[in-house]
């Protein structure tokens, strides 16, 4: 039995939740099957019809250029800019004074922006960036917490054609340094600090440390968030608020006309090697994909308040806090800090306060909240909610049912959206009018030709596990790995010739519902965060006492997976609990607190293939008590 076949023994649910008549009536898509069939048969025509709903400076000549697979191009000849669709087009309509962004800080402060005020802030900051010489094609690294300035910075970069590279504010100085160096950013935007769970994270201090070895950065713009004193290098550092008061920060700037295929952003994500991949997305296709998925899946209407509780530092925040909702002219909510601080009802208080209609979060967050019991959500009026969402990892059926019952009050459909940094947009997901099955992420989105392959590239029958693949390109797909076209081709398109390999194992039931089981590569999802085992291992071996290490993910009730590290110490080093703690905190410093191993086991050696590759699957099998032979077969030698 192969590793993939071990999934066959898992049962899937027969439980079906039908949408109410009202949900179907109010949905943009009332008949999934009909539209899906059309979108696959007439794929380019379908995407053309969607793309026409957006504004273009110049209409495109061709929908899809597939002349050089897997380097697909969409809407070629078209001129656009994501900001043209996310802001500019709204300020000349009734949306001008509509709320675009509602922000809640962890310390209880609140800020709101209308489309017009956000547009002006973005213009001002875009002018500031230009005054520092940032121009079309330059990269700008953004290391900011969940505050409005992160959205303003991203939009300002896009507006002038600069490529933003957001680094999650939970990453360490070393991780930030590597990402700045890879992107070669001359400008960094950061903050004095961030609030999380009642604590202050000293971002500027971390950024300064990162910059000691990245001479490429010439300018640092510092947003004042905590107001605490930070070290300022007057030849390099400038406060954001002071710059925004200068005459140069004019409230008007013409949006740069970009080719559809011009880069919009790089977002680093983990893969199977220690080096993170710079996933590159472009203006045209990404605008189209995030626009239509937000609209059809969350059924966003003009009078809705939409809240995605992710961090803008990850793809979910890029696509579904900022770009997708703004292109739809929605009111998007951003919340800084922890869901449990000061109390575990913080989120439900916010839902009630702002009358949130659509709420999108991760299974990890729901599991974390569930621990405290339903009395916390029950203290609040959640009747504004209409649609719920889940993302980042498989949602266990019992968690799904709790979310459905205690948050959605059995009224709100749950959109379990399966997608990736690479995909830019939802690929497999329900729409509100589709009957739901707990634990299933539903069916492929329109235009998405998803399948499940066996080892030889044949589609597997219902109920069988296999490799999740996408057989047709889609507009919001990544265009390449930044400066590494070979890796792009090899990682995603080489196992099954020109078919996109997602890196997940999945199966499908006889009704065509997909069930994603988890990663098949050396990537672990910990609390929904994506981490590479090789990255964590590299961080572990930076400790002077460590000779070698191997990392695995272990099933965990709240986090989905926990991190276990097997560590071989250098000769004559004594094993101790203090050393274990020291290795853990060293990983925190090197990579970031999210990557700290939950468990460390000192071992004398690691199982390896003949060519010296560590057999992590064997370690995992031993650790969780599965037959080693069963799962070691896919280990490549
Ligand atoms: O394993 C899948 C899991 O998250 C991976 C992508 O991670 P990342 O690029 O960080 O993007 C996360 C947010 C889109 C996938 O390969 N994943 C994501 N959503 C789901 C999921 N697994 C199961 N169900 C989901 N809904």
XYZ file of C-alpha atoms and ligand atoms in Angstrom:
663
model
C 0.000 0.000 0.000
C 1.439 3.416 -0.906
C 1.393 6.527 1.229
C -1.461 7.981 -0.799
C -3.538 4.854 -0.414
C -3.413 5.163 3.363
C -5.937 7.957 2.864
C -8.430 5.562 1.323
C -9.251 4.110 4.673
C -10.428 7.469 5.960
C -14.174 7.783 5.985
C -15.897 10.822 4.608
C -19.174 12.235 5.676
C -22.543 11.405 4.195
C -24.046 14.392 5.943
C -25.411 17.021 3.557
C -26.487 20.567 4.457
C -28.838 22.034 1.878
C -28.889 25.798 1.349
C -32.059 27.633 2.306
C -34.331 28.912 -0.465
C -33.392 32.433 0.562
C -29.671 31.723 0.225
C -30.177 30.329 -3.265
C -32.406 33.234 -4.237
C -29.861 35.794 -3.029
C -26.845 34.120 -4.610
C -25.010 35.411 -7.646
C -24.715 31.776 -8.685
C -27.928 29.834 -8.261
C -26.966 26.799 -10.295
C -23.415 25.577 -9.767
C -23.505 22.704 -12.254
C -24.723 24.718 -15.194
C -22.179 27.493 -14.807
C -19.363 25.054 -14.047
C -20.017 23.041 -17.171
C -20.051 26.179 -19.278
C -16.885 27.548 -17.640
C -14.937 24.417 -18.540
C -16.332 23.902 -22.031
C -15.968 27.554 -22.945
C -13.056 28.290 -20.672
C -11.620 31.352 -22.379
C -15.033 32.746 -23.123
C -15.957 32.388 -19.473
C -12.844 34.221 -18.264
C -13.332 36.848 -20.940
C -16.848 37.550 -19.679
C -15.550 37.931 -16.125
C -12.579 40.104 -17.121
C -14.918 42.442 -19.001
C -16.578 43.295 -15.689
C -13.368 45.086 -14.671
C -11.935 48.351 -15.968
C -9.032 48.338 -18.378
C -6.996 51.323 -19.552
C -6.675 49.374 -22.761
C -8.740 46.312 -23.515
C -6.701 43.106 -23.925
C -6.183 41.474 -27.323
C -6.108 37.862 -26.179
C -7.597 36.091 -23.154
C -4.989 33.350 -22.826
C -1.607 32.937 -24.406
C -0.663 29.286 -23.899
C 2.145 29.248 -26.454
C 4.889 28.526 -23.910
C 3.534 26.222 -21.190
C 3.788 26.305 -18.193
C 4.459 30.042 -18.595
C 0.902 31.117 -19.259
C -0.068 34.692 -19.993
C -3.522 36.160 -19.519
C -5.257 39.177 -21.019
C -2.239 40.039 -23.133
C -2.124 43.437 -24.724
C -4.336 44.769 -21.932
C -3.376 47.743 -19.801
C -4.617 47.924 -16.250
C -3.560 48.357 -12.642
C -5.123 46.563 -9.701
C -5.516 49.932 -7.964
C -7.490 51.231 -10.924
C -10.065 48.549 -10.109
C -9.708 48.486 -6.314
C -9.905 52.235 -5.703
C -9.955 54.570 -8.696
C -13.088 53.203 -10.287
C -15.080 53.466 -7.048
C -14.378 57.098 -6.201
C -16.383 58.330 -9.153
C -19.449 56.335 -8.115
C -21.851 56.151 -5.158
C -19.075 54.266 -3.341
C -16.975 57.413 -2.986
C -18.117 57.970 0.605
C -18.811 54.342 1.422
C -16.589 52.689 4.039
C -13.788 50.795 2.379
C -11.886 49.785 5.499
C -12.765 49.432 9.160
C -9.814 48.755 11.412
C -9.793 47.662 15.065
C -6.575 47.774 17.044
C -5.844 45.386 19.849
C -5.754 48.310 22.256
C -9.357 49.153 21.384
C -8.705 52.036 18.982
C -10.611 52.138 15.724
C -9.969 53.799 12.368
C -12.201 53.900 9.334
C -11.556 54.915 5.730
C -14.054 55.664 3.028
C -13.118 54.758 -0.537
C -12.265 58.401 -1.129
C -10.134 58.782 1.992
C -8.308 55.511 1.325
C -7.742 56.609 -2.266
C -6.213 59.873 -1.041
C -3.992 58.149 1.548
C -2.747 55.759 -1.108
C -2.049 58.623 -3.495
C -0.156 60.497 -0.792
C 1.981 57.549 0.111
C 2.559 56.656 -3.524
C 3.894 60.205 -3.988
C 6.157 59.717 -0.972
C 7.508 56.473 -2.404
C 8.137 58.163 -5.729
C 10.015 60.950 -3.982
C 12.449 58.321 -2.711
C 13.037 57.213 -6.270
C 10.854 54.103 -6.210
C 9.706 53.386 -9.728
C 7.925 50.810 -11.854
C 9.526 47.368 -11.496
C 11.361 48.142 -8.211
C 10.678 45.910 -5.231
C 9.630 47.280 -1.847
C 9.641 45.076 1.257
C 6.822 45.627 3.729
C 7.256 44.344 7.289
C 4.166 45.656 9.033
C 1.555 44.314 11.411
C -2.172 44.177 10.747
C -2.729 47.955 10.589
C -4.228 50.121 7.818
C -0.771 51.250 6.696
C -0.048 47.755 5.411
C -2.975 48.042 2.992
C -2.010 51.616 2.109
C 1.608 50.580 1.466
C 0.643 47.647 -0.743
C -1.805 49.727 -2.759
C 0.664 52.618 -3.048
C 3.342 50.291 -4.426
C 0.902 48.778 -6.905
C -0.281 52.219 -7.946
C 3.192 53.270 -9.123
C 4.016 49.863 -10.574
C 6.438 48.842 -7.813
C 6.404 45.199 -6.723
C 5.568 44.698 -3.060
C 7.019 41.898 -1.011
C 5.213 41.618 2.294
C 7.018 39.705 5.019
C 4.764 38.493 7.836
C 5.487 40.504 10.991
C 5.936 37.280 13.001
C 9.078 36.391 11.063
C 12.512 36.908 12.578
C 15.358 39.208 11.533
C 17.076 36.416 9.605
C 13.954 35.475 7.681
C 13.361 39.138 6.867
C 16.960 39.586 5.775
C 16.812 36.630 3.387
C 13.613 37.885 1.817
C 14.939 41.440 1.422
C 18.121 40.123 -0.168
C 16.302 37.835 -2.560
C 13.961 40.625 -3.660
C 16.762 43.239 -3.639
C 14.496 45.894 -2.122
C 16.007 49.328 -1.688
C 13.168 50.449 0.531
C 11.662 48.851 3.611
C 8.424 49.862 5.310
C 8.085 48.801 8.939
C 6.615 49.976 12.253
C 7.988 50.844 15.665
C 6.146 47.839 17.052
C 3.037 45.675 16.984
C 0.518 44.505 19.565
C -0.281 40.837 19.958
C -1.965 39.172 22.922
C -1.265 42.183 25.136
C 2.441 42.148 24.318
C 4.478 44.514 22.180
C 6.606 43.041 19.403
C 9.528 45.337 18.657
C 9.430 45.305 14.889
C 11.854 48.152 14.285
C 14.460 46.441 16.421
C 14.047 43.226 14.420
C 14.201 45.181 11.166
C 17.406 46.929 12.294
C 18.987 43.574 12.995
C 17.933 42.302 9.571
C 19.416 45.378 7.943
C 22.875 44.947 9.434
C 23.542 42.414 6.696
C 21.420 43.766 3.867
C 23.220 46.842 2.542
C 20.791 46.989 -0.364
C 18.190 48.866 1.729
C 18.755 52.617 1.503
C 15.526 53.896 3.036
C 13.374 52.716 5.926
C 9.939 54.176 6.521
C 8.675 53.656 10.063
C 4.984 53.723 10.945
C 4.310 54.794 14.531
C 2.027 52.177 16.017
C 3.017 51.788 19.659
C 4.601 55.239 19.962
C 7.490 53.732 21.895
C 10.962 55.169 21.426
C 12.997 53.300 18.779
C 16.505 53.756 17.411
C 16.486 55.996 14.352
C 19.327 56.223 11.877
C 18.776 59.716 10.509
C 20.569 58.938 7.279
C 18.192 56.106 6.497
C 15.031 56.116 8.626
C 11.967 58.341 8.233
C 8.698 58.389 10.141
C 5.684 57.675 7.975
C 3.470 60.322 9.608
C 6.101 63.019 9.089
C 6.515 62.126 5.431
C 2.751 62.174 4.913
C 2.681 65.808 6.084
C 5.199 66.993 3.496
C 4.002 68.921 0.427
C 5.311 66.085 -1.719
C 2.572 63.864 -0.246
C -0.001 65.198 -2.672
C -3.486 63.653 -2.559
C -3.501 63.057 -6.297
C -1.345 60.856 -8.477
C -2.140 59.231 -11.767
C -2.214 55.450 -11.554
C 0.526 53.804 -13.599
C -0.806 51.943 -16.626
C 0.567 48.440 -16.329
C 0.615 45.591 -18.805
C -1.658 42.772 -17.635
C 1.408 40.593 -17.156
C 3.465 43.160 -15.205
C 4.405 41.924 -11.717
C 2.235 43.074 -8.808
C 3.822 41.318 -5.859
C 6.149 38.638 -4.593
C 5.119 36.621 -1.577
C 7.566 34.198 -0.067
C 6.291 30.804 0.917
C 7.812 27.559 2.096
C 8.635 24.650 -0.118
C 10.623 21.474 0.170
C 14.052 23.091 0.283
C 15.322 25.491 2.920
C 15.080 28.457 0.576
C 11.638 30.094 0.542
C 10.038 30.562 -2.842
C 9.192 34.060 -4.056
C 5.784 33.484 -5.610
C 5.166 36.101 -8.278
C 1.717 37.436 -9.154
C 0.735 39.939 -11.842
C -1.773 42.788 -12.176
C -4.242 41.507 -14.775
C -5.084 37.890 -14.022
C -4.797 38.285 -10.266
C -7.307 41.170 -10.348
C -9.765 39.062 -12.326
C -9.362 35.967 -10.142
C -9.617 37.661 -6.745
C -12.527 39.774 -7.953
C -14.746 36.943 -9.117
C -13.948 34.471 -6.339
C -14.729 37.083 -3.636
C -17.954 37.912 -5.398
C -19.283 34.430 -6.115
C -18.067 32.616 -3.007
C -18.825 35.253 -0.388
C -21.698 36.706 -2.341
C -20.524 40.189 -1.401
C -23.157 42.872 -1.899
C -22.829 46.613 -1.560
C -24.475 46.730 1.829
C -22.357 43.928 3.311
C -19.633 44.225 5.911
C -17.011 41.627 5.232
C -14.334 40.447 7.630
C -11.430 38.156 6.868
C -9.592 37.550 10.129
C -6.264 36.624 8.518
C -3.040 38.614 8.519
C -2.225 40.657 5.419
C 1.259 39.123 5.615
C -0.077 35.924 4.041
C -1.810 35.299 0.745
C -5.244 35.153 2.405
C -4.763 38.723 3.561
C -3.484 39.873 0.158
C -6.317 38.335 -1.833
C -9.220 38.409 0.603
C -8.668 41.265 3.057
C -7.355 43.742 0.554
C -7.547 43.152 -3.182
C -10.605 40.942 -3.759
C -12.994 42.841 -1.438
C -11.819 46.281 -2.595
C -12.182 45.394 -6.267
C -15.762 44.445 -5.375
C -16.285 47.795 -3.645
C -16.936 46.045 -0.324
C -16.432 47.262 3.224
C -13.549 45.201 4.553
C -12.691 44.810 8.232
C -9.138 44.426 9.517
C -8.385 43.448 13.096
C -5.050 43.614 14.856
C -4.021 41.181 17.581
C -5.179 37.963 19.146
C -8.711 36.501 19.086
C -8.460 35.674 22.801
C -7.212 38.953 24.189
C -8.410 40.345 26.492
C -11.170 37.672 26.435
C -12.081 34.807 24.106
C -15.154 36.673 22.859
C -13.135 39.440 21.233
C -14.076 38.397 17.697
C -17.784 38.002 18.445
C -17.818 41.409 20.058
C -16.388 42.820 16.822
C -18.966 40.938 14.702
C -21.726 42.465 16.812
C -20.198 45.935 16.907
C -19.799 46.270 13.149
C -22.698 44.065 12.070
C -20.361 41.766 10.149
C -22.229 39.801 7.461
C -19.461 37.621 6.084
C -16.791 36.163 8.328
C -13.755 34.228 7.122
C -11.156 32.526 9.308
C -9.100 29.341 9.758
C -9.860 25.967 11.369
C -7.026 26.604 13.830
C -8.681 29.780 15.082
C -12.036 28.030 15.419
C -10.470 25.133 17.307
C -8.706 27.619 19.584
C -11.976 29.429 20.278
C -13.962 26.202 20.728
C -11.778 25.336 23.722
C -13.423 28.130 25.691
C -16.935 26.854 24.988
C -19.995 28.330 23.299
C -20.868 30.652 26.176
C -18.446 33.181 24.740
C -20.114 33.537 21.323
C -23.523 33.196 22.985
C -22.961 36.460 24.841
C -23.243 38.318 21.538
C -25.806 39.000 18.897
C -24.433 37.317 15.782
C -27.604 37.644 13.736
C -25.909 39.858 11.121
C -23.837 36.898 9.903
C -24.898 35.400 6.574
C -21.885 33.497 5.294
C -18.899 31.928 7.033
C -15.576 30.857 5.584
C -12.648 28.618 6.428
C -9.152 28.382 4.955
C -5.621 27.165 5.466
C -5.989 23.495 6.353
C -8.633 20.803 6.361
C -11.488 21.557 8.728
C -12.442 18.536 10.816
C -16.159 17.715 10.556
C -16.713 18.233 14.309
C -15.135 21.688 14.129
C -17.223 22.445 11.042
C -20.408 21.478 12.940
C -19.474 23.622 15.945
C -18.777 26.624 13.703
C -22.025 26.033 11.841
C -24.080 25.689 15.018
C -22.583 28.170 17.456
C -21.379 30.913 15.156
C -23.588 30.472 12.097
C -26.623 29.440 14.222
C -27.364 26.791 11.589
C -28.278 29.551 9.138
C -24.958 30.406 7.546
C -23.329 28.245 4.896
C -19.606 27.601 5.450
C -17.322 28.228 2.494
C -14.369 25.894 3.033
C -12.013 27.402 0.477
C -9.057 25.376 -0.740
C -6.281 27.311 -2.404
C -2.635 28.331 -2.052
C -0.155 31.195 -2.200
C 0.624 29.949 -5.696
C -2.975 29.887 -6.883
C -3.696 33.488 -5.849
C -7.422 32.731 -5.684
C -9.807 30.000 -4.522
C -9.537 26.859 -6.624
C -11.858 24.409 -4.898
C -14.650 25.841 -2.811
C -18.389 25.754 -2.386
C -20.572 28.656 -3.461
C -23.444 29.525 -1.085
C -26.078 27.789 -3.220
C -24.205 24.457 -3.266
C -25.217 21.821 -0.675
C -22.385 21.395 1.832
C -20.665 18.394 3.378
C -18.651 18.939 6.578
C -14.956 18.307 5.983
C -15.219 18.799 2.225
C -14.031 21.928 0.432
C -16.799 21.391 -2.109
C -16.226 21.502 -5.827
C -13.870 23.271 -8.222
C -14.498 26.964 -8.762
C -15.718 27.990 -12.211
C -13.069 27.614 -14.874
C -10.930 25.380 -12.640
C -10.288 21.927 -14.047
C -9.340 20.008 -10.890
C -8.622 16.295 -10.773
C -6.998 13.634 -8.634
C -4.239 11.566 -10.206
C -2.561 8.330 -9.260
C 1.185 7.879 -9.521
C 0.968 7.280 -13.272
C -1.083 10.400 -13.966
C -4.433 8.650 -14.370
C -7.543 10.093 -12.805
C -8.524 8.000 -9.765
C -12.023 6.735 -9.131
C -14.283 8.198 -6.454
C -13.195 7.392 -2.916
C -9.535 6.844 -3.814
C -6.718 9.062 -2.616
C -4.278 10.688 -5.005
C -2.419 13.801 -6.075
C -4.514 16.919 -6.375
C -3.869 18.518 -9.770
C -5.253 21.353 -11.888
C -5.373 20.610 -15.599
C -6.035 24.037 -17.082
C -4.296 27.326 -16.306
C -6.282 30.017 -14.476
C -5.868 33.819 -14.507
C -4.625 34.370 -10.922
C -2.028 31.612 -11.005
C 1.529 32.568 -10.070
C 3.627 33.391 -13.107
C 6.911 32.042 -11.786
C 9.107 31.731 -8.734
C 10.965 35.016 -8.558
C 14.291 34.638 -10.375
C 13.924 30.857 -10.527
C 11.977 29.701 -13.574
C 13.487 26.226 -13.415
C 12.252 25.682 -9.902
C 8.776 26.843 -10.981
C 8.692 24.325 -13.788
C 10.218 21.519 -11.791
C 8.156 21.935 -8.620
C 4.737 22.326 -10.151
C 4.718 21.055 -13.713
C 7.185 18.204 -14.034
C 5.568 15.250 -12.254
C 2.632 15.233 -14.651
C 3.637 16.956 -17.839
C 2.261 20.529 -17.886
C -0.392 19.729 -15.314
C -0.240 21.771 -12.099
C 0.730 19.661 -9.083
C -0.655 21.298 -5.959
C 1.380 19.319 -3.421
C -1.698 18.059 -1.572
C -3.279 14.634 -1.315
C -7.008 14.552 -1.871
C -9.943 12.387 -2.772
C -13.349 12.926 -4.254
C -16.638 11.288 -3.374
C -19.180 9.968 -5.854
C -20.973 13.338 -5.845
C -17.805 15.105 -6.970
C -17.006 16.703 -3.597
C -13.310 17.089 -2.841
C -11.631 16.230 0.464
C -8.130 17.604 0.919
C -6.062 15.423 3.237
C -2.893 17.445 3.615
C 0.512 18.005 2.077
C 2.403 15.239 0.356
C 5.691 17.111 0.366
C 7.904 18.334 3.178
C 5.654 21.223 4.044
C 3.817 21.359 7.377
C 0.776 23.472 8.127
C 1.084 24.609 11.735
C -1.868 26.678 12.935
C -2.549 27.304 9.251
C 0.977 28.714 8.742
C 2.981 27.097 6.034
C 6.452 25.981 7.060
C 9.054 23.847 5.325
C 10.686 21.068 7.316
C 13.993 21.985 5.659
C 13.647 25.600 6.777
C 13.113 24.566 10.395
C 15.960 22.060 10.194
C 18.293 24.773 8.863
C 17.295 26.961 11.796
C 17.934 24.125 14.263
C 21.409 23.412 12.994
C 22.466 27.029 13.407
C 22.735 26.063 17.090
C 26.356 25.266 17.898
C 25.536 22.024 19.730
C 23.597 20.479 16.850
C 25.093 18.201 14.213
C 21.970 17.224 12.315
C 18.244 17.355 12.545
C 14.998 16.163 10.961
C 11.603 17.706 11.441
C 8.141 16.199 11.083
C 4.567 17.399 11.557
C 2.423 15.510 14.074
C -1.362 15.694 14.287
C -2.396 18.267 16.909
C -5.881 19.024 18.264
C -5.713 22.794 17.975
C -2.851 23.604 15.640
C -3.643 20.922 13.058
C -0.007 19.901 13.186
C 2.683 20.371 15.773
C 6.403 20.406 15.028
C 8.592 17.599 16.266
C 12.348 17.746 15.765
C 14.762 14.842 15.964
C 18.171 16.202 16.828
C 21.598 14.608 16.633
C 24.056 16.463 18.858
C 27.731 17.008 18.092
C 30.134 14.563 19.783
C 30.654 15.027 23.510
C 27.675 17.342 23.941
C 25.498 16.443 26.858
C 21.730 16.139 26.387
C 19.737 18.297 28.767
C 16.401 20.085 29.102
C 18.194 23.428 29.132
C 19.830 22.593 25.835
C 16.422 21.650 24.430
C 14.963 25.021 25.473
C 17.953 26.757 24.043
C 17.566 25.019 20.670
C 13.866 25.938 20.626
C 14.465 29.585 21.350
C 17.232 29.667 18.782
C 14.699 28.569 16.138
C 12.399 31.357 17.344
C 15.198 33.841 16.837
C 16.326 32.448 13.499
C 13.000 31.880 11.786
C 10.227 33.221 14.011
C 8.201 32.061 17.034
C 5.719 30.135 14.862
C 8.484 27.760 13.796
C 9.621 26.712 17.289
C 9.457 22.911 17.664
C 6.830 21.756 20.144
C 8.863 18.679 20.875
C 12.537 17.793 20.547
C 13.906 14.287 20.758
C 17.639 13.707 20.925
C 18.643 10.732 18.762
C 21.955 9.143 17.852
C 21.323 9.025 14.102
C 18.678 9.712 11.458
C 17.288 7.233 8.916
C 18.540 8.075 5.430
C 18.234 6.856 1.884
C 21.297 5.496 0.128
C 21.929 8.917 -1.358
C 21.856 10.493 2.083
C 18.387 12.046 2.029
C 16.722 12.081 5.426
C 13.667 9.810 5.469
C 11.289 12.021 7.391
C 8.385 9.790 6.578
C 10.017 6.889 8.367
C 10.470 9.046 11.438
C 6.878 10.127 11.201
C 5.623 6.579 10.799
C 7.568 5.448 13.853
C 6.414 8.409 15.835
C 2.725 8.128 15.127
C 2.748 4.349 14.998
C 2.021 3.561 11.337
C 3.777 0.769 9.498
C 7.034 2.261 8.193
C 7.019 0.237 5.008
C 3.680 1.651 3.977
C 4.756 5.198 3.847
C 8.392 5.033 2.949
C 7.720 3.866 -0.583
C 7.354 7.355 -1.988
C 10.628 8.523 -0.498
C 12.792 9.228 -3.526
C 16.253 7.879 -3.479
O -2.313 22.060 2.107
C -3.220 23.022 1.610
C -3.627 23.938 2.734
O -2.754 25.042 2.671
C -1.824 24.883 1.588
C -1.494 26.220 1.015
O -0.889 27.000 1.993
P -0.628 28.547 1.760
O 0.098 28.725 0.485
O 0.003 29.075 3.000
O -2.046 29.175 1.598
C -2.934 29.119 2.650
C -4.133 29.965 2.355
C -4.712 29.802 1.041
C -2.534 23.958 0.649
O -1.640 23.323 -0.227
N -5.005 24.411 2.603
C -5.413 25.665 2.282
N -6.746 25.744 2.323
C -7.213 24.522 2.656
C -6.110 23.658 2.825
N -6.246 22.362 3.130
C -7.496 21.886 3.269
N -8.610 22.647 3.141
C -8.518 23.957 2.842
N -9.618 24.695 2.735
